Amino acid sequence: MTIPSAYIHIPFCQQICHYCDFTKFFYNEKLADEYLLALEKEIHTYFPDEKAKVKTIFVGGGTPTAVNHSQLNQLLQMIAEHFDISACDEYTFEANPGDLDVTKVKMLKEAGVNRISLGVQVFDDQMLEKIGRVHKVEDVYTNIDRLLTAGLSNVSIDLMYGLPGQSVADFEKTIDEALQFGLPHYSSYSLQIEPKTIFYQRYKKGKLIKPPEEEEAEMYGLLQSKLSEQGILQYEISNFSVPGYESKHNLTYWNNEFYFGIGAGAHGYLPGKRTINIRPLPAYVKQAITDGKPVLHEEPITLKEQMEEEMFLGLRKTEGVSLQRFADKYNREVAEVFGRAVPHLTERSLLEVEEGRIKLTEHGRLLGNEVFQEFLIDE
């Protein structure tokens, strides 16, 4: 069985954002050195003899570019030693504006990285400070200029809406400024208040108030219309691109395909099982150095769960779920497995069926979680 993708987690950040619940730690040079040794041991356990051929590699975090030059070089060499970069269609690094000096950009380009995902969030210095970001708007301009000058033109930027104190007009300004760059890909997410974050603690104390739901919906509508006007088309609930520049790695997730998950707290999806790595950094390092297998636990994935996830994930895409692909993959018809859900949701104008595909309607996109719950199969 071919595994099409690999996710590699680098958990270090120069600053912990107030909303982030990913596995992350303040950057420390000694800890990062130890982590890279452990990471290499884990990768070698997966691929001891020959380079892995995968279609996509995504190096995320944390902030992979938070490490120093020597460590970034070590990481890039480690990946090149264990993966066939020449066979990789898409090789993405996440980065924060301000992290990418000229040397780091050159290193990424020379190592074969061909896509950058830049965590911009908003074009407003005061709002950036409020959400715990350390970069400034001018850093975005500087870093994008460096990337384009180096020939790294496949750049995606992340934007956030529904932030405390953010108005519809504020987000419209962010959209307009983001579009000035003429980039091929944009991702945008509403603020989710997750446990164990600074924002969660403030929310519990009544000190954090999000914009009303109707304003969030208006922000989302503005995002859709303004990007569409520029030929940047929505292909997933939160993702937009010029045709041909969709994120191939993220489509691995939404197509419910297999991927390696490598690094502290990383999740992998392999035939018949889901893997979850140890999250605390010292424990991850110790176990990875010991035997190269820092897995916290493995969960078997039943046929029922695979079919549920096929719908949850596939319906996030604008093109929806192919009825034929589902039947070929599971030897079952969608109507046979989810007979009640489809007509019920279609009657409520949350789903539509056309040209052999089931898709969310515009209204359905706003109520995605409600739709997805309908595809839980009774035992």
Short mmCIF file of C-alpha atoms in Angstrom, two decimals:
data_model
loop_
_atom_site.label_atom_id
_atom_site.label_comp_id
_atom_site.label_asym_id
_atom_site.label_seq_id
_atom_site.Cartn_x
_atom_site.Cartn_y
_atom_site.Cartn_z
CA MET A 1 0.00 0.00 0.00
CA THR A 2 1.42 3.37 -1.04
CA ILE A 3 1.22 6.14 1.54
CA PRO A 4 0.85 9.36 -0.48
CA SER A 5 1.83 11.98 2.10
CA ALA A 6 3.97 12.77 5.13
CA TYR A 7 3.36 15.35 7.83
CA ILE A 8 6.41 16.36 9.92
CA HIS A 9 5.85 18.37 13.09
CA ILE A 10 8.30 20.96 14.44
CA PRO A 11 6.83 22.16 17.75
CA PHE A 12 8.89 25.29 18.42
CA CYS A 13 7.63 28.88 18.45
CA GLN A 14 9.20 32.19 19.37
CA GLN A 15 5.85 33.15 20.92
CA ILE A 16 2.77 31.11 21.87
CA CYS A 17 -0.34 32.53 20.19
CA HIS A 18 -3.32 33.05 22.46
CA TYR A 19 -5.63 30.82 20.38
CA CYS A 20 -3.31 27.93 19.48
CA ASP A 21 -3.85 24.42 20.85
CA PHE A 22 -1.33 22.60 18.64
CA THR A 23 1.66 20.85 20.17
CA LYS A 24 4.10 23.69 20.71
CA PHE A 25 6.90 24.87 23.02
CA PHE A 26 8.95 28.04 23.33
CA TYR A 27 12.04 27.74 21.16
CA ASN A 28 15.17 26.71 23.02
CA GLU A 29 18.33 25.91 21.08
CA LYS A 30 19.36 22.93 23.22
CA LEU A 31 15.85 21.43 23.19
CA ALA A 32 15.65 21.89 19.44
CA ASP A 33 18.96 20.06 18.97
CA GLU A 34 17.65 17.15 21.06
CA TYR A 35 14.35 17.16 19.22
CA LEU A 36 15.97 16.96 15.79
CA LEU A 37 18.01 13.93 16.88
CA ALA A 38 14.84 12.25 18.10
CA LEU A 39 12.96 13.18 14.93
CA GLU A 40 15.69 11.67 12.76
CA LYS A 41 15.48 8.45 14.78
CA GLU A 42 11.71 8.26 14.24
CA ILE A 43 11.98 8.94 10.50
CA HIS A 44 14.74 6.32 10.18
CA THR A 45 12.47 3.77 11.88
CA TYR A 46 9.83 4.34 9.19
CA PHE A 47 12.34 4.35 6.31
CA PRO A 48 15.51 2.45 7.32
CA ASP A 49 16.71 1.34 3.91
CA GLU A 50 15.56 3.46 1.01
CA LYS A 51 14.08 6.88 0.38
CA ALA A 52 10.30 7.07 0.66
CA LYS A 53 8.38 8.19 -2.40
CA VAL A 54 5.51 10.43 -1.34
CA LYS A 55 3.50 12.93 -3.37
CA THR A 56 3.43 15.57 -0.66
CA ILE A 57 5.47 16.58 2.38
CA PHE A 58 4.15 19.16 4.82
CA VAL A 59 6.42 20.50 7.56
CA GLY A 60 4.22 22.22 10.12
CA GLY A 61 4.19 23.29 13.71
CA GLY A 62 4.63 25.19 15.84
CA THR A 63 6.81 27.16 13.48
CA PRO A 64 9.38 25.11 11.53
CA THR A 65 11.26 28.27 10.57
CA ALA A 66 11.69 29.31 14.24
CA VAL A 67 14.83 27.17 14.50
CA ASN A 68 18.28 28.64 13.77
CA HIS A 69 20.14 28.34 10.46
CA SER A 70 22.16 25.30 11.45
CA GLN A 71 19.10 23.45 12.73
CA LEU A 72 17.05 24.32 9.65
CA ASN A 73 19.85 22.97 7.48
CA GLN A 74 19.94 19.79 9.59
CA LEU A 75 16.18 19.37 9.23
CA LEU A 76 16.24 19.88 5.46
CA GLN A 77 19.11 17.41 5.03
CA MET A 78 17.31 14.86 7.23
CA ILE A 79 14.20 15.06 5.07
CA ALA A 80 16.25 14.81 1.86
CA GLU A 81 18.05 11.71 3.17
CA HIS A 82 14.81 9.84 3.90
CA PHE A 83 12.41 11.11 1.20
CA ASP A 84 12.77 11.23 -2.57
CA ILE A 85 12.31 14.97 -3.05
CA SER A 86 12.46 14.62 -6.84
CA ALA A 87 9.31 12.46 -6.73
CA CYS A 88 7.46 14.89 -4.47
CA ASP A 89 4.80 17.04 -6.17
CA GLU A 90 4.37 19.44 -3.27
CA TYR A 91 6.83 20.18 -0.46
CA THR A 92 5.43 22.75 1.96
CA PHE A 93 6.95 24.59 4.91
CA GLU A 94 4.89 26.61 7.35
CA ALA A 95 6.45 29.91 8.36
CA ASN A 96 5.68 33.01 10.38
CA PRO A 97 6.26 36.45 8.87
CA GLY A 98 9.48 37.78 10.30
CA ASP A 99 11.16 34.37 10.57
CA LEU A 100 12.31 34.22 6.97
CA ASP A 101 15.61 36.00 6.54
CA VAL A 102 17.39 35.83 3.19
CA THR A 103 19.53 32.86 4.28
CA LYS A 104 16.55 30.74 5.37
CA VAL A 105 14.64 31.49 2.16
CA LYS A 106 17.67 30.44 0.10
CA MET A 107 18.04 27.23 2.13
CA LEU A 108 14.40 26.29 1.61
CA LYS A 109 14.55 26.96 -2.11
CA GLU A 110 17.78 25.00 -2.61
CA ALA A 111 16.39 22.04 -0.62
CA GLY A 112 13.48 21.67 -3.04
CA VAL A 113 10.73 23.25 -0.94
CA ASN A 114 8.20 24.55 -3.48
CA ARG A 115 5.34 25.88 -1.34
CA ILE A 116 5.21 28.19 1.68
CA SER A 117 2.26 28.55 4.06
CA LEU A 118 2.58 31.91 5.81
CA GLY A 119 0.70 32.59 9.07
CA VAL A 120 -0.37 36.21 8.49
CA GLN A 121 -3.78 36.15 10.29
CA VAL A 122 -4.62 39.88 10.04
CA PHE A 123 -3.19 43.06 8.51
CA ASP A 124 -3.46 45.08 11.70
CA ASP A 125 -0.56 45.52 14.12
CA GLN A 126 -2.76 46.16 17.15
CA MET A 127 -4.88 43.07 16.48
CA LEU A 128 -1.76 40.96 15.93
CA GLU A 129 -0.53 41.97 19.37
CA LYS A 130 -3.92 41.19 20.94
CA ILE A 131 -3.89 37.62 19.62
CA GLY A 132 -0.29 36.98 20.71
CA ARG A 133 1.52 37.28 17.39
CA VAL A 134 5.02 38.78 17.37
CA HIS A 135 5.24 39.83 13.72
CA LYS A 136 4.18 43.16 12.28
CA VAL A 137 2.38 43.89 9.03
CA GLU A 138 5.63 45.18 7.49
CA ASP A 139 7.18 41.74 8.10
CA VAL A 140 4.58 40.20 5.79
CA TYR A 141 5.62 42.51 2.96
CA THR A 142 9.32 41.88 3.58
CA ASN A 143 8.99 38.10 3.74
CA ILE A 144 6.72 37.76 0.71
CA ASP A 145 9.13 39.93 -1.30
CA ARG A 146 12.03 37.67 -0.26
CA LEU A 147 10.10 34.54 -1.22
CA LEU A 148 9.07 35.88 -4.63
CA THR A 149 12.58 37.17 -5.33
CA ALA A 150 13.96 33.68 -4.59
CA GLY A 151 11.46 32.09 -6.99
CA LEU A 152 9.20 30.68 -4.28
CA SER A 153 5.97 31.99 -5.79
CA ASN A 154 3.61 29.26 -4.57
CA VAL A 155 2.76 31.09 -1.35
CA SER A 156 -0.39 30.65 0.74
CA ILE A 157 -1.37 32.98 3.53
CA ASP A 158 -3.66 32.24 6.48
CA LEU A 159 -6.24 34.78 7.62
CA MET A 160 -8.45 34.75 10.72
CA TYR A 161 -11.88 36.22 11.38
CA GLY A 162 -14.28 36.29 14.30
CA LEU A 163 -11.52 37.64 16.55
CA PRO A 164 -12.32 39.59 19.74
CA GLY A 165 -12.84 43.23 18.85
CA GLN A 166 -12.71 42.58 15.11
CA SER A 167 -15.43 44.26 13.06
CA VAL A 168 -16.68 43.31 9.60
CA ALA A 169 -14.92 46.42 8.27
CA ASP A 170 -11.66 45.31 9.95
CA PHE A 171 -11.77 41.92 8.25
CA GLU A 172 -12.69 43.47 4.90
CA LYS A 173 -9.54 45.61 5.14
CA THR A 174 -7.49 42.47 5.85
CA ILE A 175 -8.99 40.69 2.82
CA ASP A 176 -8.34 43.66 0.54
CA GLU A 177 -4.74 44.00 1.69
CA ALA A 178 -4.12 40.27 1.34
CA LEU A 179 -5.44 40.31 -2.23
CA GLN A 180 -2.96 43.02 -3.23
CA PHE A 181 -0.21 40.39 -3.25
CA GLY A 182 -1.92 38.39 -6.01
CA LEU A 183 -0.99 35.08 -4.39
CA PRO A 184 -2.32 31.74 -5.68
CA HIS A 185 -3.75 30.44 -2.38
CA TYR A 186 -5.53 31.77 0.70
CA SER A 187 -6.83 29.96 3.79
CA SER A 188 -9.14 31.58 6.30
CA TYR A 189 -10.52 30.31 9.59
CA SER A 190 -12.87 31.66 12.22
CA LEU A 191 -11.54 31.77 15.76
CA GLN A 192 -12.25 28.58 17.68
CA ILE A 193 -11.78 28.88 21.44
CA GLU A 194 -9.94 25.70 22.38
CA PRO A 195 -9.21 24.35 25.89
CA LYS A 196 -5.73 24.91 27.33
CA THR A 197 -5.27 28.20 25.47
CA ILE A 198 -4.95 31.74 26.81
CA PHE A 199 -8.15 32.73 25.03
CA TYR A 200 -10.01 29.84 26.68
CA GLN A 201 -9.01 31.06 30.13
CA ARG A 202 -10.17 34.57 29.30
CA TYR A 203 -13.41 33.26 27.82
CA LYS A 204 -14.18 31.23 30.97
CA LYS A 205 -13.67 34.40 33.05
CA GLY A 206 -15.99 36.41 30.79
CA LYS A 207 -13.11 38.58 29.57
CA LEU A 208 -13.24 37.52 25.92
CA ILE A 209 -16.18 38.23 23.65
CA LYS A 210 -16.33 37.11 20.05
CA PRO A 211 -18.29 39.00 17.38
CA PRO A 212 -21.96 37.91 16.99
CA GLU A 213 -22.59 34.91 14.74
CA GLU A 214 -24.31 37.04 12.11
CA GLU A 215 -21.19 39.21 11.84
CA GLU A 216 -18.99 36.13 11.48
CA ALA A 217 -21.30 34.92 8.70
CA GLU A 218 -20.99 38.33 7.03
CA MET A 219 -17.18 38.14 7.26
CA TYR A 220 -17.25 34.68 5.66
CA GLY A 221 -19.54 35.92 2.89
CA LEU A 222 -17.21 38.84 2.18
CA LEU A 223 -14.27 36.44 2.00
CA GLN A 224 -16.07 34.22 -0.52
CA SER A 225 -17.25 37.06 -2.76
CA LYS A 226 -14.05 39.11 -2.79
CA LEU A 227 -11.79 36.14 -3.56
CA SER A 228 -14.16 34.83 -6.21
CA GLU A 229 -14.12 38.24 -7.95
CA GLN A 230 -10.33 37.87 -8.28
CA GLY A 231 -10.55 34.36 -9.77
CA ILE A 232 -9.51 32.74 -6.50
CA LEU A 233 -12.03 29.94 -6.17
CA GLN A 234 -13.26 28.17 -3.07
CA TYR A 235 -12.39 24.48 -3.18
CA GLU A 236 -12.91 23.67 0.51
CA ILE A 237 -14.82 25.29 3.37
CA SER A 238 -11.81 27.36 4.47
CA ASN A 239 -9.55 27.28 1.41
CA PHE A 240 -9.39 29.22 -1.84
CA SER A 241 -6.99 29.07 -4.78
CA VAL A 242 -6.27 29.94 -8.35
CA PRO A 243 -7.21 26.75 -10.25
CA GLY A 244 -4.25 24.34 -10.16
CA TYR A 245 -2.85 25.73 -6.90
CA GLU A 246 -5.04 23.80 -4.46
CA SER A 247 -3.09 22.34 -1.54
CA LYS A 248 -2.30 18.79 -2.64
CA HIS A 249 -1.29 17.83 0.89
CA ASN A 250 -4.50 19.01 2.51
CA LEU A 251 -6.49 17.28 -0.21
CA THR A 252 -4.91 14.06 1.09
CA TYR A 253 -6.80 14.66 4.34
CA TRP A 254 -10.08 15.68 2.72
CA ASN A 255 -9.94 12.72 0.33
CA ASN A 256 -9.52 10.46 3.39
CA GLU A 257 -6.21 9.07 2.12
CA PHE A 258 -3.29 7.72 4.14
CA TYR A 259 -0.39 9.79 5.52
CA PHE A 260 2.53 9.44 7.90
CA GLY A 261 2.45 11.60 11.03
CA ILE A 262 5.97 12.26 12.35
CA GLY A 263 7.04 14.31 15.36
CA ALA A 264 5.73 15.21 18.80
CA GLY A 265 1.94 15.06 18.95
CA ALA A 266 1.64 14.19 15.25
CA HIS A 267 -1.31 12.13 14.02
CA GLY A 268 -0.87 9.61 11.23
CA TYR A 269 -3.41 7.64 9.21
CA LEU A 270 -2.09 4.30 7.97
CA PRO A 271 -3.92 1.27 6.58
CA GLY A 272 -6.24 -0.03 9.28
CA LYS A 273 -5.08 2.32 12.02
CA ARG A 274 -4.59 5.86 13.21
CA THR A 275 -1.40 6.68 15.11
CA ILE A 276 -1.00 9.40 17.74
CA ASN A 277 2.49 10.34 18.89
CA ILE A 278 3.55 11.30 22.40
CA ARG A 279 2.92 15.01 22.89
CA PRO A 280 5.11 16.24 25.81
CA LEU A 281 8.51 17.12 24.40
CA PRO A 282 10.81 15.38 26.95
CA ALA A 283 8.76 12.18 26.77
CA TYR A 284 8.73 12.24 22.95
CA VAL A 285 12.49 12.76 22.79
CA LYS A 286 13.22 10.01 25.31
CA GLN A 287 11.04 7.41 23.55
CA ALA A 288 12.15 8.32 20.03
CA ILE A 289 15.83 8.14 21.00
CA THR A 290 15.25 4.81 22.78
CA ASP A 291 13.54 2.87 19.99
CA GLY A 292 12.40 5.29 17.27
CA LYS A 293 8.73 4.56 18.06
CA PRO A 294 7.30 7.50 20.05
CA VAL A 295 3.69 6.38 19.53
CA LEU A 296 1.32 7.14 22.40
CA HIS A 297 -1.29 4.77 21.04
CA GLU A 298 -2.75 3.30 17.89
CA GLU A 299 -6.46 3.24 17.15
CA PRO A 300 -7.87 0.63 14.79
CA ILE A 301 -10.05 2.23 12.10
CA THR A 302 -13.14 0.21 11.35
CA LEU A 303 -14.98 0.20 8.02
CA LYS A 304 -17.78 2.14 9.70
CA GLU A 305 -15.38 4.88 10.79
CA GLN A 306 -13.72 5.02 7.36
CA MET A 307 -17.07 5.55 5.64
CA GLU A 308 -18.13 8.20 8.17
CA GLU A 309 -14.87 10.08 7.70
CA GLU A 310 -15.18 9.81 3.93
CA MET A 311 -18.34 11.91 4.27
CA PHE A 312 -17.15 14.29 7.04
CA LEU A 313 -13.96 15.14 5.18
CA GLY A 314 -15.19 14.91 1.59
CA LEU A 315 -18.13 17.23 2.16
CA ARG A 316 -15.69 19.96 3.20
CA LYS A 317 -14.64 20.15 -0.46
CA THR A 318 -16.62 22.34 -2.83
CA GLU A 319 -16.84 19.42 -5.27
CA GLY A 320 -18.20 17.22 -2.48
CA VAL A 321 -18.18 13.42 -2.42
CA SER A 322 -18.22 11.32 -5.59
CA LEU A 323 -20.88 8.62 -5.39
CA GLN A 324 -18.87 6.40 -7.75
CA ARG A 325 -15.61 6.84 -5.82
CA PHE A 326 -17.36 5.94 -2.59
CA ALA A 327 -18.86 2.79 -4.15
CA ASP A 328 -15.51 1.75 -5.65
CA LYS A 329 -13.65 2.34 -2.39
CA TYR A 330 -16.06 0.63 0.02
CA ASN A 331 -18.10 -1.68 -2.22
CA ARG A 332 -21.22 0.01 -0.80
CA GLU A 333 -23.51 2.70 -2.19
CA VAL A 334 -23.86 5.98 -0.29
CA ALA A 335 -27.64 5.56 -0.33
CA GLU A 336 -27.30 2.12 1.23
CA VAL A 337 -25.07 3.33 4.06
CA PHE A 338 -26.52 6.80 4.66
CA GLY A 339 -30.01 6.35 3.31
CA ARG A 340 -31.77 8.62 5.79
CA ALA A 341 -29.23 11.43 5.96
CA VAL A 342 -29.05 12.47 2.32
CA PRO A 343 -32.77 13.03 1.61
CA HIS A 344 -33.28 14.64 5.03
CA LEU A 345 -30.45 17.15 4.50
CA THR A 346 -31.46 17.76 0.88
CA GLU A 347 -34.98 18.67 2.00
CA ARG A 348 -33.48 21.20 4.42
CA SER A 349 -31.40 22.71 1.57
CA LEU A 350 -28.14 21.80 3.33
CA LEU A 351 -27.07 19.26 0.69
CA GLU A 352 -27.51 18.94 -3.04
CA VAL A 353 -26.92 15.97 -5.35
CA GLU A 354 -25.84 16.70 -8.90
CA GLU A 355 -23.64 15.10 -11.56
CA GLY A 356 -22.93 12.08 -9.37
CA ARG A 357 -21.75 14.11 -6.37
CA ILE A 358 -23.13 15.08 -2.98
CA LYS A 359 -22.23 18.64 -2.00
CA LEU A 360 -22.89 21.16 0.71
CA THR A 361 -25.07 24.08 -0.34
CA GLU A 362 -24.06 27.64 0.54
CA HIS A 363 -26.33 27.40 3.58
CA GLY A 364 -24.89 23.99 4.40
CA ARG A 365 -21.36 25.43 4.58
CA LEU A 366 -22.46 27.67 7.42
CA LEU A 367 -23.88 24.66 9.28
CA GLY A 368 -21.18 22.13 8.36
CA ASN A 369 -20.88 20.47 11.78
CA GLU A 370 -24.63 19.97 11.94
CA VAL A 371 -24.54 18.30 8.54
CA PHE A 372 -21.60 16.07 9.41
CA GLN A 373 -23.35 14.71 12.52
CA GLU A 374 -26.06 13.27 10.27
CA PHE A 375 -23.44 10.91 8.79
CA LEU A 376 -22.73 9.08 12.03
CA ILE A 377 -23.74 5.48 11.43
CA ASP A 378 -25.84 3.74 14.04
CA GLU A 379 -24.08 0.73 15.56
#
